[in-house]
Coordinates of C-alpha atoms in Angstrom, one line a residue:
X1 CA 52.7 -89.6 -148.3
X2 CA 53.5 -93.1 -148.7
X3 CA 55.9 -93.6 -145.4
X4 CA 53.2 -92.6 -142.8
X5 CA 50.4 -94.1 -144.5
X6 CA 50.3 -97.1 -142.3
X7 CA 50.1 -95.5 -139.1
X8 CA 46.7 -95.1 -138.8
X9 CA 45.7 -92.4 -140.2
X10 CA 46.1 -91.0 -142.1
X11 CA 45.9 -92.5 -144.4
X12 CA 45.3 -89.7 -143.2
X13 CA 48.7 -88.1 -143.8
X14 CA 48.6 -84.9 -142.5
X15 CA 48.1 -81.6 -144.0
X16 CA 47.6 -79.3 -140.7
X17 CA 45.0 -76.7 -140.5
X18 CA 44.7 -73.1 -139.0
X19 CA 42.0 -71.6 -136.8
X20 CA 39.0 -69.6 -138.5
X21 CA 35.8 -68.0 -137.9
X22 CA 33.8 -70.8 -139.2
X23 CA 30.1 -70.8 -137.7
X24 CA 30.0 -67.4 -136.6
X25 CA 26.8 -66.5 -138.2
X26 CA 25.8 -70.3 -139.2
X27 CA 22.1 -71.0 -139.5
X28 CA 20.5 -73.7 -136.7
X29 CA 19.4 -75.9 -139.5
X30 CA 23.2 -76.6 -140.9
X31 CA 26.1 -74.6 -140.0
X32 CA 27.5 -74.7 -143.7
X33 CA 24.6 -72.5 -144.7
X34 CA 25.6 -69.1 -144.1
X35 CA 23.3 -66.5 -144.1
X36 CA 23.7 -62.6 -144.8
X37 CA 22.2 -60.0 -143.0
X38 CA 21.5 -57.4 -144.7
X39 CA 19.7 -55.5 -142.2
X40 CA 16.3 -54.8 -141.9
X41 CA 14.4 -51.4 -141.3
X42 CA 11.7 -51.1 -138.5
X43 CA 10.3 -47.8 -137.8
X44 CA 9.2 -48.1 -134.1
X45 CA 8.5 -44.8 -133.9
X46 CA 4.7 -43.4 -133.9
X47 CA 4.5 -40.1 -135.5
X48 CA 2.1 -37.6 -133.8
X49 CA 1.4 -36.2 -137.5
X50 CA 1.3 -37.0 -140.9
X51 CA 3.9 -34.4 -141.9
X52 CA 6.2 -35.8 -139.2
X53 CA 5.5 -39.2 -140.7
X54 CA 6.3 -38.2 -144.0
X55 CA 9.5 -36.2 -143.1
X56 CA 10.5 -39.4 -141.5
X57 CA 10.1 -41.4 -144.6
X58 CA 11.7 -38.3 -146.8
X59 CA 14.8 -38.5 -144.8
X60 CA 14.6 -42.5 -144.4
X61 CA 14.7 -42.8 -147.7
X62 CA 18.4 -41.8 -148.8
X63 CA 19.9 -43.3 -145.9
X64 CA 18.0 -46.7 -146.5
X65 CA 19.2 -46.5 -150.0
X66 CA 22.5 -46.2 -149.2
X67 CA 22.6 -49.0 -146.6
X68 CA 21.2 -51.3 -149.1
X69 CA 23.5 -50.3 -152.0
X70 CA 26.6 -50.9 -149.2
X71 CA 25.1 -54.1 -148.6
X72 CA 24.5 -55.0 -152.0
X73 CA 28.4 -54.1 -152.8
X74 CA 29.5 -55.9 -149.7
X75 CA 27.6 -58.9 -150.8
X76 CA 28.5 -58.9 -154.4
X77 CA 32.1 -58.7 -153.1
X78 CA 31.8 -61.5 -150.6
X79 CA 30.1 -63.3 -153.6
X80 CA 32.7 -62.9 -155.6
X81 CA 35.1 -63.9 -153.6
X82 CA 33.7 -67.1 -152.6
X83 CA 33.1 -67.9 -156.2
X84 CA 37.0 -67.4 -157.2
X85 CA 38.2 -69.7 -154.3
X86 CA 35.8 -72.6 -155.0
X87 CA 36.7 -72.1 -158.7
X88 CA 40.7 -72.4 -157.4
X89 CA 39.7 -75.0 -155.3
X90 CA 38.1 -77.1 -157.3
X91 CA 40.6 -76.8 -160.1
X92 CA 43.3 -77.5 -157.8
X93 CA 41.4 -81.0 -156.7
X94 CA 40.9 -81.9 -160.6
X95 CA 44.8 -81.1 -160.9
X96 CA 45.5 -82.7 -157.9
X97 CA 43.7 -85.9 -158.4
X98 CA 45.0 -86.1 -161.8
X99 CA 48.8 -85.9 -160.8
X100 CA 48.0 -88.7 -157.8
X101 CA 46.2 -91.2 -159.1
X102 CA 47.0 -93.8 -156.0
X103 CA 45.4 -91.1 -153.9
X104 CA 42.7 -90.7 -156.1
X105 CA 41.6 -94.2 -156.2
X106 CA 41.9 -94.3 -152.1
X107 CA 39.7 -91.4 -152.1
X108 CA 37.0 -92.6 -154.5
X109 CA 37.6 -91.3 -157.6
X110 CA 38.4 -93.9 -160.2
X111 CA 39.1 -92.2 -163.6
X112 CA 42.9 -92.8 -163.5
X113 CA 42.9 -96.2 -161.6
X114 CA 45.2 -97.5 -164.2
X115 CA 47.7 -95.7 -163.5
X116 CA 50.7 -94.7 -160.5
X117 CA 52.3 -91.5 -159.2
X118 CA 55.2 -90.2 -161.5
X119 CA 58.1 -90.5 -158.8
X120 CA 60.6 -89.3 -161.2
X121 CA 62.5 -86.2 -160.3
X122 CA 60.4 -84.2 -163.2
X123 CA 57.5 -85.7 -161.7
X124 CA 58.1 -84.6 -158.3
X125 CA 59.2 -80.9 -159.7
X126 CA 55.8 -81.2 -161.4
X127 CA 54.3 -81.6 -157.9
X128 CA 55.8 -79.0 -156.3
X129 CA 55.1 -76.4 -159.3
X130 CA 51.4 -77.4 -159.3
X131 CA 51.4 -76.4 -155.5
X132 CA 53.4 -73.0 -155.7
X133 CA 51.1 -72.0 -158.5
X134 CA 48.1 -72.3 -156.3
X135 CA 49.8 -71.2 -153.6
X136 CA 50.1 -67.7 -155.5
X137 CA 46.2 -68.0 -156.4
X138 CA 45.6 -68.4 -152.5
X139 CA 47.8 -65.9 -151.4
X140 CA 46.3 -62.9 -154.2
X141 CA 43.0 -63.3 -152.6
X142 CA 41.4 -61.2 -149.6
X143 CA 40.6 -63.9 -147.0
X144 CA 38.1 -61.3 -145.6
X145 CA 35.8 -61.4 -148.2
X146 CA 35.4 -65.3 -148.0
X147 CA 32.4 -67.1 -145.7
X148 CA 33.3 -68.6 -142.9
X149 CA 33.0 -71.9 -144.4
X150 CA 35.4 -71.0 -147.4
X151 CA 37.7 -69.3 -144.4
X152 CA 38.3 -73.0 -143.0
X153 CA 38.7 -74.5 -146.4
X154 CA 41.0 -71.9 -147.4
X155 CA 43.3 -72.2 -144.8
X156 CA 43.3 -76.0 -144.6
X157 CA 44.2 -76.0 -148.5
X158 CA 46.8 -73.1 -148.5
X159 CA 48.3 -74.7 -145.1
X160 CA 48.7 -78.1 -146.8
X161 CA 50.4 -76.9 -149.6
X162 CA 52.9 -75.1 -147.9
X163 CA 53.5 -78.4 -146.0
X164 CA 53.9 -80.2 -149.1
X165 CA 56.6 -78.0 -150.6
X166 CA 58.1 -77.9 -147.4
X167 CA 58.2 -81.7 -147.7
X168 CA 59.5 -82.1 -151.0
X169 CA 61.8 -79.3 -150.9
X170 CA 63.5 -79.6 -147.1
X171 CA 62.5 -83.3 -146.2
X172 CA 62.9 -84.5 -149.6
X173 CA 61.9 -88.0 -149.0
X174 CA 61.7 -88.8 -152.7
X175 CA 65.9 -89.0 -152.1
X176 CA 66.1 -90.2 -148.8
X177 CA 62.8 -92.3 -147.8
X178 CA 62.8 -96.0 -150.2
X179 CA 59.6 -96.5 -148.5
X180 CA 58.0 -93.8 -150.9
X181 CA 58.2 -96.4 -153.6
X182 CA 56.4 -98.8 -152.3
X183 CA 53.3 -99.1 -154.1
X184 CA 51.8 -102.5 -153.0
X185 CA 48.7 -100.0 -151.6
X186 CA 48.3 -99.1 -155.0
X187 CA 47.3 -102.5 -155.8
X188 CA 45.6 -103.7 -152.9
X189 CA 43.3 -100.4 -153.0
X190 CA 41.8 -102.0 -155.9
X191 CA 41.2 -105.4 -154.3
X192 CA 39.7 -104.3 -151.5
X193 CA 36.9 -102.3 -152.2
X194 CA 34.3 -103.5 -154.8
X195 CA 33.5 -99.7 -156.3
X196 CA 33.3 -101.8 -159.9
X197 CA 33.0 -105.4 -160.9
X198 CA 36.0 -107.8 -160.6
X199 CA 36.8 -107.6 -164.4
X200 CA 36.8 -103.9 -164.4
X201 CA 39.2 -103.5 -161.1
X202 CA 41.5 -106.5 -162.3
X203 CA 42.1 -104.2 -165.9
X204 CA 43.0 -101.4 -163.6
X205 CA 45.5 -103.8 -161.6
X206 CA 46.9 -104.7 -165.1
X207 CA 47.4 -100.8 -165.8
X208 CA 49.8 -100.3 -162.8
X209 CA 51.4 -103.7 -163.0
X210 CA 52.8 -102.4 -166.1
X211 CA 53.5 -99.0 -164.8
X212 CA 55.3 -100.8 -162.1
X213 CA 59.0 -100.8 -163.1
X214 CA 58.8 -97.0 -164.1
X215 CA 58.7 -96.2 -160.0
X216 CA 61.5 -99.0 -159.8
X217 CA 63.7 -97.0 -162.1
X218 CA 62.9 -93.4 -161.0
X219 CA 63.8 -95.3 -157.3
X220 CA 67.0 -96.4 -158.5
X221 CA 67.8 -92.9 -160.0
X222 CA 66.3 -90.8 -156.9
X223 CA 67.4 -92.6 -153.8
X224 CA 71.0 -91.5 -152.4
X225 CA 72.0 -92.4 -149.1
X226 CA 69.0 -93.0 -147.1
X227 CA 69.2 -94.2 -143.5
X228 CA 69.7 -97.9 -143.2
X229 CA 66.6 -98.8 -141.2
X230 CA 64.3 -97.1 -144.0
X231 CA 66.1 -99.3 -146.5
X232 CA 65.8 -102.3 -144.0
X233 CA 62.0 -101.6 -143.9
X234 CA 61.2 -100.9 -147.2
X235 CA 63.3 -104.9 -148.3
X236 CA 60.8 -106.0 -145.9
X237 CA 57.6 -104.3 -147.6
X238 CA 59.0 -105.3 -151.0
X239 CA 59.2 -109.2 -149.7
X240 CA 55.3 -108.2 -148.7
X241 CA 54.7 -106.7 -152.4
X242 CA 55.7 -110.3 -153.4
X243 CA 53.3 -111.9 -151.5
X244 CA 50.6 -109.8 -152.4
X245 CA 50.7 -110.6 -155.9
X246 CA 51.4 -114.3 -155.5
X247 CA 49.2 -114.8 -152.6
X248 CA 46.6 -112.2 -152.4
X249 CA 46.3 -111.1 -156.1
X250 CA 45.6 -114.9 -156.9
X251 CA 42.7 -115.1 -154.9
X252 CA 40.7 -112.7 -157.3
X253 CA 42.7 -113.8 -160.6
X254 CA 40.9 -117.4 -160.0
X255 CA 37.9 -115.6 -159.9
X256 CA 38.1 -114.3 -163.6
X257 CA 37.3 -115.5 -166.7
X258 CA 39.7 -118.1 -168.2
X259 CA 40.4 -115.6 -171.1
X260 CA 41.2 -112.7 -168.8
X261 CA 42.9 -114.9 -166.2
X262 CA 45.7 -116.2 -168.2
X263 CA 46.7 -112.6 -169.7
X264 CA 47.2 -111.1 -166.0
X265 CA 48.9 -114.2 -164.8
X266 CA 51.7 -113.6 -167.2
X267 CA 51.9 -110.0 -166.4
X268 CA 51.7 -110.9 -162.8
X269 CA 54.7 -113.4 -163.2
X270 CA 56.4 -110.7 -164.9
X271 CA 56.0 -108.2 -162.5
X272 CA 56.6 -110.4 -159.5
X273 CA 60.2 -110.9 -161.3
X274 CA 60.9 -107.0 -161.6
X275 CA 59.9 -106.7 -157.6
X276 CA 62.3 -109.3 -157.1
X277 CA 65.1 -107.8 -158.9
X278 CA 64.3 -104.4 -157.2
X279 CA 64.8 -106.2 -153.7
X280 CA 68.1 -107.4 -155.0
X281 CA 68.8 -103.9 -155.6
X282 CA 67.8 -102.6 -152.5
X283 CA 69.3 -105.3 -150.5
X284 CA 72.7 -105.6 -152.6
X285 CA 73.1 -101.9 -154.2
X286 CA 71.0 -99.4 -151.8
X287 CA 71.7 -101.2 -148.4
X288 CA 75.3 -101.0 -148.6
X289 CA 75.4 -97.3 -149.1
X290 CA 72.5 -96.6 -146.7
X291 CA 74.6 -94.4 -144.1
X292 CA 72.1 -91.3 -144.2
X293 CA 71.0 -89.9 -140.5
X294 CA 67.8 -90.7 -139.8
X295 CA 67.5 -87.7 -137.2
X296 CA 66.1 -84.6 -138.4
X297 CA 67.9 -82.4 -136.4
X298 CA 66.3 -79.4 -134.4
X299 CA 65.7 -77.2 -137.2
X300 CA 63.7 -79.2 -139.4
X301 CA 62.4 -80.9 -136.6
X302 CA 60.7 -77.9 -135.4
X303 CA 59.9 -76.5 -138.9
X304 CA 57.8 -79.9 -139.6
X305 CA 56.1 -80.1 -136.1
X306 CA 54.9 -76.3 -136.3
X307 CA 53.0 -77.7 -139.6
X308 CA 51.7 -81.2 -137.8
X309 CA 50.5 -79.9 -134.8
X310 CA 49.2 -76.6 -135.9
X311 CA 51.1 -74.4 -133.7
X312 CA 49.3 -75.4 -130.8
X313 CA 52.5 -76.0 -128.5
X314 CA 55.9 -75.9 -129.4
X315 CA 58.4 -78.4 -128.6
X316 CA 59.5 -77.7 -125.5
X317 CA 56.2 -76.8 -124.2
X318 CA 55.1 -80.6 -125.3
X319 CA 58.5 -81.8 -123.2
X320 CA 57.2 -79.8 -120.2
X321 CA 53.7 -80.9 -120.4
X322 CA 54.6 -84.8 -121.3
X323 CA 56.6 -85.0 -118.3
X324 CA 54.3 -83.7 -115.8
X325 CA 51.5 -86.0 -116.7
X326 CA 53.6 -88.6 -116.9
X327 CA 54.2 -88.4 -112.9
X328 CA 50.2 -87.5 -112.7
X329 CA 49.2 -90.6 -115.0
X330 CA 51.5 -92.7 -112.9
X331 CA 50.2 -91.8 -109.7
X332 CA 46.2 -92.3 -111.2
X333 CA 47.3 -95.6 -112.5
X334 CA 48.5 -96.7 -108.9
X335 CA 45.6 -95.9 -107.3
X336 CA 43.5 -98.2 -109.9
X337 CA 46.1 -101.0 -109.6
X338 CA 46.2 -101.3 -105.5
X339 CA 42.6 -102.8 -105.0
X340 CA 43.6 -105.1 -108.4
X341 CA 46.6 -106.0 -106.6
X342 CA 45.0 -106.9 -103.0
X343 CA 42.4 -109.1 -104.9
X344 CA 46.0 -111.1 -106.2
X345 CA 46.8 -114.4 -104.7
X346 CA 49.0 -114.3 -101.9
X347 CA 52.1 -115.6 -103.9
X348 CA 51.8 -112.9 -106.1
X349 CA 51.8 -110.4 -103.5
X350 CA 54.9 -110.3 -102.0
X351 CA 55.7 -106.5 -102.6
X352 CA 54.8 -103.8 -100.1
X353 CA 51.8 -102.0 -101.1
X354 CA 54.1 -98.4 -100.9
X355 CA 55.9 -99.8 -104.1
X356 CA 54.1 -98.0 -106.8
X357 CA 56.3 -99.3 -110.0
X358 CA 55.7 -102.8 -108.3
X359 CA 52.3 -103.0 -108.0
X360 CA 51.7 -101.1 -111.4
X361 CA 53.8 -104.2 -112.7
X362 CA 52.1 -106.9 -110.8
X363 CA 48.9 -105.9 -112.1
X364 CA 49.7 -105.4 -115.5
X365 CA 51.5 -109.0 -115.4
X366 CA 48.4 -110.8 -114.1
X367 CA 46.2 -108.8 -116.5
X368 CA 48.6 -109.9 -119.5
X369 CA 47.8 -113.6 -119.0
X370 CA 44.5 -113.3 -120.5
X371 CA 45.7 -112.9 -124.3
X372 CA 44.8 -113.9 -127.5
X373 CA 46.9 -115.5 -130.1
X374 CA 47.5 -115.6 -134.2
X375 CA 44.8 -117.9 -134.4
X376 CA 42.2 -115.9 -132.4
X377 CA 43.2 -112.5 -132.5
X378 CA 40.8 -111.8 -135.3
X379 CA 37.5 -113.4 -133.9
X380 CA 38.3 -111.7 -130.3
X381 CA 38.6 -108.1 -132.3
X382 CA 35.3 -109.1 -133.7
X383 CA 33.6 -109.8 -130.8
X384 CA 35.3 -106.4 -129.0
X385 CA 33.7 -104.3 -131.5
X386 CA 30.4 -106.0 -130.5
X387 CA 30.5 -105.1 -127.4
X388 CA 32.1 -101.6 -127.5
X389 CA 29.3 -100.5 -129.9
X390 CA 26.3 -101.8 -127.4
X391 CA 28.1 -99.9 -124.9
X392 CA 28.4 -96.8 -126.7
X393 CA 24.7 -97.0 -127.6
X394 CA 23.6 -98.1 -124.0
X395 CA 25.2 -95.3 -122.3
X396 CA 23.8 -92.7 -125.5
X397 CA 27.5 -91.3 -126.4
X398 CA 27.4 -90.2 -129.3
X399 CA 25.3 -91.5 -132.5
X400 CA 26.2 -94.8 -134.3
X401 CA 26.7 -94.7 -138.0
X402 CA 24.9 -97.4 -139.9
X403 CA 27.8 -97.9 -142.3
X404 CA 29.5 -101.3 -142.1
X405 CA 33.0 -101.9 -140.5
X406 CA 34.9 -105.2 -141.6
X407 CA 37.7 -106.7 -139.4
X408 CA 40.7 -108.0 -141.4
X409 CA 43.7 -109.1 -141.1
X410 CA 46.4 -106.5 -141.9
X411 CA 48.1 -107.4 -145.7
X412 CA 51.5 -108.2 -145.0
X413 CA 52.8 -105.6 -147.3
X414 CA 51.4 -102.8 -144.7
X415 CA 53.4 -104.7 -141.9
X416 CA 56.0 -103.3 -139.8
X417 CA 55.0 -99.7 -138.8
X418 CA 51.6 -100.4 -136.7
X419 CA 50.2 -103.0 -135.0
X420 CA 46.4 -101.9 -136.3
X421 CA 44.8 -98.9 -138.5
X422 CA 41.3 -98.3 -139.7
X423 CA 40.7 -97.4 -143.3
X424 CA 37.4 -96.1 -144.4
X425 CA 36.1 -95.4 -147.4
X426 CA 37.4 -92.5 -149.1
X427 CA 35.3 -89.4 -149.3
X428 CA 34.6 -89.6 -153.1
X429 CA 33.4 -93.4 -152.4
X430 CA 29.9 -94.1 -152.0
X431 CA 28.8 -97.3 -150.0
X432 CA 32.1 -98.4 -149.7
X433 CA 33.2 -100.8 -146.1
X434 CA 35.5 -99.5 -143.4
X435 CA 38.4 -101.8 -142.4
X436 CA 39.7 -102.3 -139.0
X437 CA 43.1 -103.8 -139.7
X438 CA 44.9 -106.3 -137.0
X439 CA 48.2 -107.4 -137.7
X440 CA 49.4 -110.6 -136.4
X441 CA 53.3 -111.6 -135.3
X442 CA 54.9 -112.5 -138.5
X443 CA 55.6 -116.1 -139.1
X444 CA 59.0 -115.6 -138.5
X445 CA 58.9 -114.5 -135.0
X446 CA 60.5 -116.4 -132.5
X447 CA 58.1 -118.1 -129.4
X448 CA 59.7 -115.4 -127.1
X449 CA 59.0 -112.5 -129.3
X450 CA 55.5 -113.5 -129.8
X451 CA 54.3 -114.3 -126.5
X452 CA 56.0 -110.7 -125.7
X453 CA 53.5 -109.3 -128.2
X454 CA 50.5 -110.8 -126.8
X455 CA 51.2 -109.8 -123.6
X456 CA 51.4 -106.5 -124.5
X457 CA 48.2 -106.5 -126.5
X458 CA 46.5 -108.9 -124.0
X459 CA 42.5 -109.1 -124.1
X460 CA 42.1 -105.9 -122.3
X461 CA 44.6 -104.2 -123.9
X462 CA 42.8 -105.4 -127.3
X463 CA 39.0 -103.5 -126.1
X464 CA 40.7 -100.5 -125.6
X465 CA 42.4 -100.5 -128.8
X466 CA 39.2 -101.3 -130.4
X467 CA 37.9 -98.5 -128.7
X468 CA 40.7 -96.1 -130.4
X469 CA 40.7 -97.7 -133.4
X470 CA 37.0 -98.1 -134.4
X471 CA 34.2 -97.4 -131.8
X472 CA 33.7 -94.6 -130.8
X473 CA 37.2 -93.8 -132.0
X474 CA 38.7 -93.8 -135.5
X475 CA 36.0 -95.6 -137.5
X476 CA 32.9 -93.7 -136.1
X477 CA 34.7 -90.6 -136.4
X478 CA 35.7 -90.6 -140.0
X479 CA 32.6 -92.0 -141.2
X480 CA 30.4 -88.9 -139.6
X481 CA 33.5 -86.5 -140.7
X482 CA 33.2 -87.6 -144.5
X483 CA 29.5 -86.5 -144.4
X484 CA 30.6 -82.8 -143.5
X485 CA 29.1 -80.4 -146.4
X486 CA 31.1 -77.8 -147.4
X487 CA 31.2 -75.8 -151.2
X488 CA 34.6 -77.9 -152.2
X489 CA 36.1 -81.5 -150.9
X490 CA 38.9 -79.6 -149.6
X491 CA 38.6 -80.9 -146.0
X492 CA 38.1 -84.5 -146.9
X493 CA 41.4 -84.5 -149.4
X494 CA 43.7 -83.0 -146.3
X495 CA 42.0 -84.6 -143.0
X496 CA 44.2 -83.6 -139.9
X497 CA 45.8 -86.3 -138.1
X498 CA 45.5 -83.9 -134.7
X499 CA 41.7 -84.3 -134.9
X500 CA 41.6 -88.1 -135.9
X501 CA 44.2 -89.1 -132.9
X502 CA 43.0 -86.5 -130.9
X503 CA 39.3 -87.8 -130.9
X504 CA 40.5 -91.4 -130.7
X505 CA 42.3 -91.0 -127.8
X506 CA 39.8 -88.8 -126.1
X507 CA 37.3 -91.8 -126.6
X508 CA 39.7 -94.1 -124.8
X509 CA 39.2 -91.8 -121.5
X510 CA 35.4 -91.1 -122.1
X511 CA 34.7 -94.2 -122.2
X512 CA 36.5 -95.6 -119.2
X513 CA 34.8 -92.5 -117.4
X514 CA 31.6 -94.3 -118.3
X515 CA 33.0 -97.5 -116.8
X516 CA 33.6 -99.4 -120.0
X517 CA 35.6 -102.6 -119.1
X518 CA 36.1 -102.0 -115.3
X519 CA 38.9 -101.3 -113.6
X520 CA 41.1 -104.1 -115.7
X521 CA 40.2 -102.0 -119.3
X522 CA 41.1 -98.5 -117.1
X523 CA 44.4 -99.8 -116.2
X524 CA 45.3 -100.7 -120.1
X525 CA 43.8 -97.0 -121.0
X526 CA 46.0 -95.3 -118.3
X527 CA 49.1 -97.6 -119.9
X528 CA 48.2 -96.4 -123.2
X529 CA 47.6 -93.1 -122.1
X530 CA 51.6 -93.3 -120.9
X531 CA 52.4 -94.3 -124.1
X532 CA 50.9 -91.4 -125.8
X533 CA 53.1 -89.1 -123.4
X534 CA 56.3 -91.0 -123.9
X535 CA 55.7 -91.2 -127.7
X536 CA 55.6 -87.4 -127.7
X537 CA 58.9 -87.2 -125.6
X538 CA 61.0 -90.2 -127.6
X539 CA 59.6 -88.3 -130.7
X540 CA 61.5 -85.1 -130.1
X541 CA 64.6 -86.5 -128.0
X542 CA 65.4 -89.4 -130.7
X543 CA 64.7 -86.4 -133.6
X544 CA 66.3 -83.5 -131.9
X545 CA 68.0 -84.6 -128.8
X546 CA 70.0 -87.3 -129.9
X547 CA 68.4 -90.1 -127.9
X548 CA 69.9 -93.7 -128.2
X549 CA 67.6 -96.9 -128.5
X550 CA 69.1 -97.7 -125.1
X551 CA 67.7 -94.7 -123.2
X552 CA 64.3 -94.8 -125.2
X553 CA 63.5 -98.5 -124.5
X554 CA 64.2 -98.0 -120.7
X555 CA 62.0 -95.2 -121.1
X556 CA 59.4 -97.4 -122.5
X557 CA 59.8 -99.8 -120.4
X558 CA 60.4 -98.8 -117.0
X559 CA 58.4 -95.9 -116.9
X560 CA 55.7 -96.9 -119.7
X561 CA 55.1 -100.7 -118.5
X562 CA 55.8 -101.5 -122.2
X563 CA 56.7 -105.2 -123.1
X564 CA 60.1 -105.4 -125.1
X565 CA 58.3 -106.4 -128.1
X566 CA 56.1 -103.0 -128.0
X567 CA 59.1 -100.7 -126.8
X568 CA 61.6 -102.3 -129.8
X569 CA 58.8 -101.4 -132.3
X570 CA 57.8 -98.3 -131.4
X571 CA 61.7 -97.6 -131.6
X572 CA 61.8 -98.4 -134.9
X573 CA 58.6 -96.5 -135.5
X574 CA 60.0 -93.5 -134.1
X575 CA 63.4 -93.9 -136.1
X576 CA 61.3 -94.3 -139.6
X577 CA 58.5 -91.3 -138.8
X578 CA 59.0 -87.9 -136.9
X579 CA 56.3 -85.8 -135.2
X580 CA 53.6 -87.9 -136.3
X581 CA 54.1 -89.5 -132.6
X582 CA 53.5 -86.1 -130.9
X583 CA 49.8 -86.0 -132.8
X584 CA 48.5 -88.1 -130.1
X585 CA 49.5 -86.3 -127.3
X586 CA 48.8 -82.7 -128.7
X587 CA 45.5 -83.7 -130.2
X588 CA 44.4 -85.5 -127.2
X589 CA 45.3 -81.7 -125.3
X590 CA 43.3 -80.2 -128.0
X591 CA 40.2 -82.2 -127.8
X592 CA 40.0 -82.2 -124.0
X593 CA 40.7 -78.4 -123.6
X594 CA 37.7 -77.9 -126.5
X595 CA 35.3 -80.4 -124.5
X596 CA 36.4 -78.7 -121.0
X597 CA 35.8 -74.9 -122.6
X598 CA 32.7 -76.1 -124.4
X599 CA 31.1 -77.5 -121.1
X600 CA 31.8 -74.8 -118.9
X601 CA 30.3 -72.3 -121.4
X602 CA 27.5 -74.5 -121.8
X603 CA 26.9 -75.3 -118.0
X604 CA 23.7 -77.4 -116.9
X605 CA 22.5 -77.1 -120.6
X606 CA 25.7 -79.2 -121.8
X607 CA 24.6 -82.3 -123.4
X608 CA 27.2 -85.1 -124.2
X609 CA 26.1 -86.9 -126.7
X610 CA 24.9 -83.8 -128.6
X611 CA 28.5 -82.1 -128.1
X612 CA 30.0 -85.4 -129.7
X613 CA 28.1 -85.3 -132.7
X614 CA 28.8 -81.7 -133.4
X615 CA 32.3 -81.9 -133.0
X616 CA 32.6 -84.7 -135.5
X617 CA 30.0 -83.5 -138.0
X618 CA 32.3 -80.5 -139.2
X619 CA 35.0 -83.0 -140.8
X620 CA 38.7 -84.4 -140.1
X621 CA 39.8 -80.7 -139.3
X622 CA 41.9 -79.1 -137.3
X623 CA 40.7 -78.8 -133.6
X624 CA 42.1 -75.2 -133.8
X625 CA 39.2 -74.6 -136.2
X626 CA 36.6 -75.7 -133.5
X627 CA 37.4 -72.7 -131.1
X628 CA 35.8 -70.3 -133.4
X629 CA 33.0 -72.6 -134.9
X630 CA 31.9 -73.7 -131.2
X631 CA 32.1 -69.8 -130.0
X632 CA 34.4 -71.0 -126.9
X633 CA 36.0 -67.8 -124.7
X634 CA 39.5 -67.7 -125.5
X635 CA 42.3 -69.9 -123.3
X636 CA 45.3 -68.5 -121.9
X637 CA 47.4 -69.0 -124.5
X638 CA 45.7 -69.6 -128.1
X639 CA 47.7 -70.7 -131.0
X640 CA 49.1 -68.5 -133.9
X641 CA 47.6 -70.9 -136.7
X642 CA 49.8 -72.3 -139.1
X643 CA 47.7 -70.2 -141.9
X644 CA 47.6 -66.9 -139.4
X645 CA 45.5 -64.8 -142.1
X646 CA 42.5 -66.9 -142.6
X647 CA 41.8 -66.2 -138.7
X648 CA 39.2 -63.5 -139.6
X649 CA 39.3 -62.0 -136.2

């Protein structure tokens, strides 16, 4: 959970769900208020005499009574099943939040803000036992007796628990991934959101600072031969934690009353020393013996992929489709680039126009000249947010939420994996802000590396990035999704990375289709789509086919037209994570497929804004569910859902 939390989502980190029959009988008033149709007897016959009428009534009474008794029994069974599931789900949530106080803070439950997760081997085993116990409870239920809403939440919960057990027992990050023990987010989450007075939040910070040595001790006991790149990244993040406490935390300490200020400063200084000691252990003890294999291998990769992409596509299917779209997208990119190429100064048009890659590269190089710097990247991102919001409203594309979004500089302890992320308020948090975090280049980067980075993230690319991360991408979708209603909070605790990334990349395409940013932004969007395709290719080839760094870099830079700095960062990310990079392509494929099927079904009655408002109203659930919720006609090959028994078909 910690290792992939900075990748955008997930925060969303990613329990995947299965297809069910939610919405089949939903009322127009609200899709979650399910009505039960007992049946109403209507005597449409006009009897020819009182005797015929009387006889009909006499004959009808036992039939009607039998129907009513059967309906009542069925309804009672359904009510009992729903009540049982809701009790189990709510009980699990209570135990889950108590066992994982860091996630509870993120979600907006602040009862255990002074605590950290127990990541000792005993704590890990308790987490496994919790999940297995509730899996037993779920497996004992008759899913067909649940209403449509609860069937969805049942599927989400079951597949999430199964994925967690698989992660703990097969992938074993507690043994192989030192990034799991990075607690910077657990401290920062108490500072970033003003959910309580500062004095109260700082008392929680004190509690977690006191609990921090136990996490480090667990790491020392648990970690055994991790991959070198994981330990190197953990060392970098650990240094960021020192900056978090010495710089970021100090800004909050300075605002405290003097008596509380002195106490926490002493504790802070003591904790910084613990972090430094832990860093020395990482560097001098763990790093020299970090010889583990970062590649998952075919078996584990395929098992994990089935959870992460909800069985929508297999590894060979992803590769075949991505490689074909790589060819098609390059062709579209050339068609978009050619008019821009012809507008370049004569000195920059030395290539033959039939040189597809050369024309694309020349146009991208020219666009890359307009780029931000470390000094103005955050201000420029703010301008792009205003621009994208105005465009969405002017074109009536989707309802824009009123909840605030704040663009911030990404905290140092979270850098090293992703360039940007969207952090929305937790589902249990009321009135919180959404943060759109942008990462400037680290201070120790060379001038050439910094230049390469900003040529990649030029002005036009940043506009497309803001579409993805904020408007109408992650920010809009997560704010809307957190309002989804259901008897339990399951769909809010276990959000789908497939939906989140599928929606965000779909909105990139949708915005340029409506003309946002002109051909300049379209070039960047197509380049991002190439990146999305290449992400899914290198993800599986690195972990299941032994792709080397040179091979991956060549693919990204030559076929994806990426700058060296971006490609180097993606290689690192692909080594640190697995399967998550494929969620962009698979999720995008699912969202486009659903849009196409829905539009074909509606015909002339299709309304784009109404469609967008509806698909994001059900929460951040696997797109597989939308097939049934929206009552779409079947496609050629619908997937076997991860929790197939909830499909109800």
